[in-house]
Coordinates of C-alpha atoms in Angstrom, one line a residue:
M215 CA 5.1 -14.1 -3.5
A216 CA 6.8 -11.3 -5.4
L217 CA 6.4 -7.6 -5.2
L218 CA 5.5 -5.3 -8.1
E219 CA 7.2 -2.0 -7.8
N220 CA 7.9 0.7 -10.5
G221 CA 7.1 -1.8 -13.3
A222 CA 9.4 -4.6 -12.1
L223 CA 9.1 -7.6 -9.9
R224 CA 11.4 -7.9 -6.8
A225 CA 11.7 -10.3 -3.9
D226 CA 10.0 -9.6 -0.6
P227 CA 12.7 -9.0 2.0
Y228 CA 10.1 -9.1 4.9
L229 CA 9.6 -12.2 7.0
R230 CA 6.0 -12.7 8.1
V231 CA 6.2 -13.4 11.8
A232 CA 3.4 -15.4 13.5
E233 CA 2.0 -14.3 16.9
E234 CA 4.0 -17.0 18.8
D235 CA 7.3 -16.8 16.8
A236 CA 10.3 -14.9 17.9
L237 CA 11.3 -11.8 16.0
P238 CA 14.3 -12.4 13.7
D239 CA 17.5 -10.6 14.6
G240 CA 18.5 -8.0 12.0
A241 CA 16.0 -9.1 9.4
P242 CA 13.0 -7.1 8.2
A243 CA 9.8 -8.4 9.9
L244 CA 6.1 -8.1 9.1
L245 CA 4.0 -8.3 12.2
T246 CA 0.3 -8.5 12.8
L247 CA -1.4 -5.3 14.2
A248 CA -2.3 -7.0 17.5
R249 CA 1.3 -8.1 18.1
L250 CA 2.7 -4.7 17.1
L251 CA 0.4 -2.8 19.4
R252 CA 0.9 -5.3 22.2
E253 CA 4.7 -5.4 22.1
A254 CA 5.6 -2.3 20.1
P255 CA 9.1 -3.7 19.6
L256 CA 12.1 -1.4 19.2
R257 CA 14.3 -3.1 16.6
N258 CA 17.4 -2.4 14.6
A259 CA 15.8 -3.8 11.5
P260 CA 12.9 -2.7 9.4
T261 CA 9.5 -3.4 10.9
G262 CA 6.2 -3.7 9.1
V263 CA 2.6 -4.3 10.0
E264 CA -0.3 -6.0 8.4
L265 CA -3.2 -3.6 8.8
P266 CA -6.5 -5.5 8.5
P267 CA -9.3 -4.0 6.3
D268 CA -11.5 -3.1 9.3
A269 CA -8.7 -1.4 11.3
N270 CA -8.4 2.4 11.6
P271 CA -5.0 3.8 10.5
L272 CA -5.3 6.0 13.6
D273 CA -4.4 2.8 15.6
L274 CA -0.9 3.1 14.2
A275 CA -0.3 6.7 15.3
P276 CA 1.8 5.8 18.4
V277 CA 4.2 3.6 16.4
L278 CA 4.0 5.1 12.9
D279 CA 7.5 6.6 13.1
R280 CA 9.0 3.2 13.7
L281 CA 7.4 1.5 10.7
A282 CA 9.0 1.0 7.3
L283 CA 6.1 -0.9 5.8
I284 CA 2.3 -1.1 6.1
A285 CA 0.7 -4.0 4.3
L286 CA -3.0 -3.4 3.4
R287 CA -5.1 -6.5 2.7
L288 CA -7.8 -6.5 0.0
P289 CA -9.9 -9.5 0.9
K290 CA -11.9 -9.4 -2.3
H291 CA -11.7 -7.1 -5.3
K292 CA -14.9 -5.2 -4.4
D293 CA -13.5 -4.2 -1.0
G294 CA -12.2 -0.6 -1.2
R295 CA -11.2 0.0 2.4
A296 CA -7.4 -0.4 1.6
F297 CA -7.7 2.5 -0.8
T298 CA -9.0 4.7 2.0
Q299 CA -6.4 3.4 4.4
A300 CA -3.6 4.1 2.0
R301 CA -4.8 7.6 1.3
T302 CA -5.3 8.4 5.0
L303 CA -1.8 7.1 5.9
R304 CA -0.2 9.3 3.2
E305 CA -2.3 12.5 3.5
R306 CA -3.4 12.7 7.1
F307 CA -0.4 11.0 8.8
G308 CA 2.3 11.8 6.3
F309 CA 3.6 8.2 6.2
R310 CA 6.6 8.1 3.8
G311 CA 7.4 4.4 4.0
E312 CA 6.3 1.5 1.8
I313 CA 2.6 0.8 1.6
R314 CA 1.9 -2.6 0.1
A315 CA -1.4 -4.0 -1.3
T316 CA -1.9 -7.7 -0.6
G317 CA -4.7 -10.2 -1.1
H318 CA -7.1 -10.1 -4.0
V319 CA -5.6 -7.3 -6.1
L320 CA -6.5 -7.1 -9.8
P321 CA -4.4 -5.4 -12.4
D322 CA -7.4 -3.1 -13.1
Q323 CA -7.0 -1.7 -9.6
Y324 CA -3.2 -1.0 -9.9
L325 CA -3.4 2.6 -11.2
F326 CA -5.9 3.6 -8.5
L327 CA -3.9 2.0 -5.8
L328 CA -0.8 4.0 -6.9
R329 CA -2.9 7.2 -6.9
C330 CA -3.9 6.5 -3.3
G331 CA -0.3 6.0 -2.2
V332 CA 0.4 2.3 -2.5
T333 CA 4.0 1.7 -3.6
T334 CA 4.1 -2.1 -4.0
V335 CA 1.6 -4.8 -4.8
E336 CA 2.1 -8.4 -3.8
V337 CA 1.7 -10.6 -6.9
S338 CA 2.5 -14.2 -7.8
E339 CA 6.0 -15.1 -8.8
D340 CA 4.9 -15.7 -12.4
A341 CA 2.9 -12.5 -12.7
D342 CA 3.0 -10.8 -16.1
V343 CA 4.4 -7.3 -15.5
A344 CA 3.2 -6.2 -18.9
V345 CA -0.4 -6.8 -18.0
W346 CA 0.0 -4.7 -14.8
E347 CA 1.8 -1.9 -16.7
A348 CA -0.8 -1.9 -19.4
A349 CA -3.5 -1.5 -16.7
R350 CA -1.6 1.4 -15.2
R351 CA -1.4 3.2 -18.5
V352 CA -4.9 2.6 -19.8
I353 CA -6.3 5.8 -18.4
P354 CA -3.9 8.7 -18.9
F355 CA -6.1 11.4 -17.1
A356 CA -7.8 11.6 -13.8
Y357 CA -10.6 13.8 -12.5
Q358 CA -9.7 13.4 -8.8
A359 CA -6.5 14.6 -7.0
S360 CA -4.1 11.9 -5.9
V361 CA -1.3 11.7 -3.3
G362 CA 1.1 11.9 -6.2
S363 CA 2.2 15.0 -8.0
E364 CA 0.1 14.7 -11.1
A365 CA -2.7 17.2 -11.5
P366 CA -6.3 16.1 -12.1
L367 CA -7.9 16.7 -15.5
S368 CA -10.2 19.4 -14.0
L369 CA -7.1 21.5 -13.1
L370 CA -5.6 21.0 -16.5
R371 CA -8.8 22.1 -18.2
R372 CA -8.9 25.3 -16.1
R373 CA -5.3 26.1 -17.0
L374 CA -6.1 25.6 -20.7
G375 CA -9.2 27.7 -20.4
V376 CA -11.6 25.0 -21.7
A377 CA -14.9 24.1 -20.1

């Protein structure tokens, strides 16, 4: 799989580590939530965690400062829990690392994932970046606030003095 970030594909530097496998020395590792909470490894390499859709981001509070990546899984396109998890991680916990959307992610969801704080999306190696970028640009205004710096349309309307 490749990662879509800022309109370009890049390789995933993280190695997914199974429950029974040893942690790689010096290489970025992506752990399950159960393993992370059980071992809470102190490493000299970037560490990430796969947060299941039914997990509470609060579960990460004791180890959040040691994480470089949190991968959020969308098991199907109708499941919006990852959007809430991403927003909670950014706004409530101030997480500044990479938040990755994995699983069944559609280009139509890309803009909304970015607005919730997701920084990368796991896509197939042959993904058409133009399709994802077109989806990101299809709606230039938003009514809701986001974790980004852009202002919602309601604020813009107030500033312009239009109803």
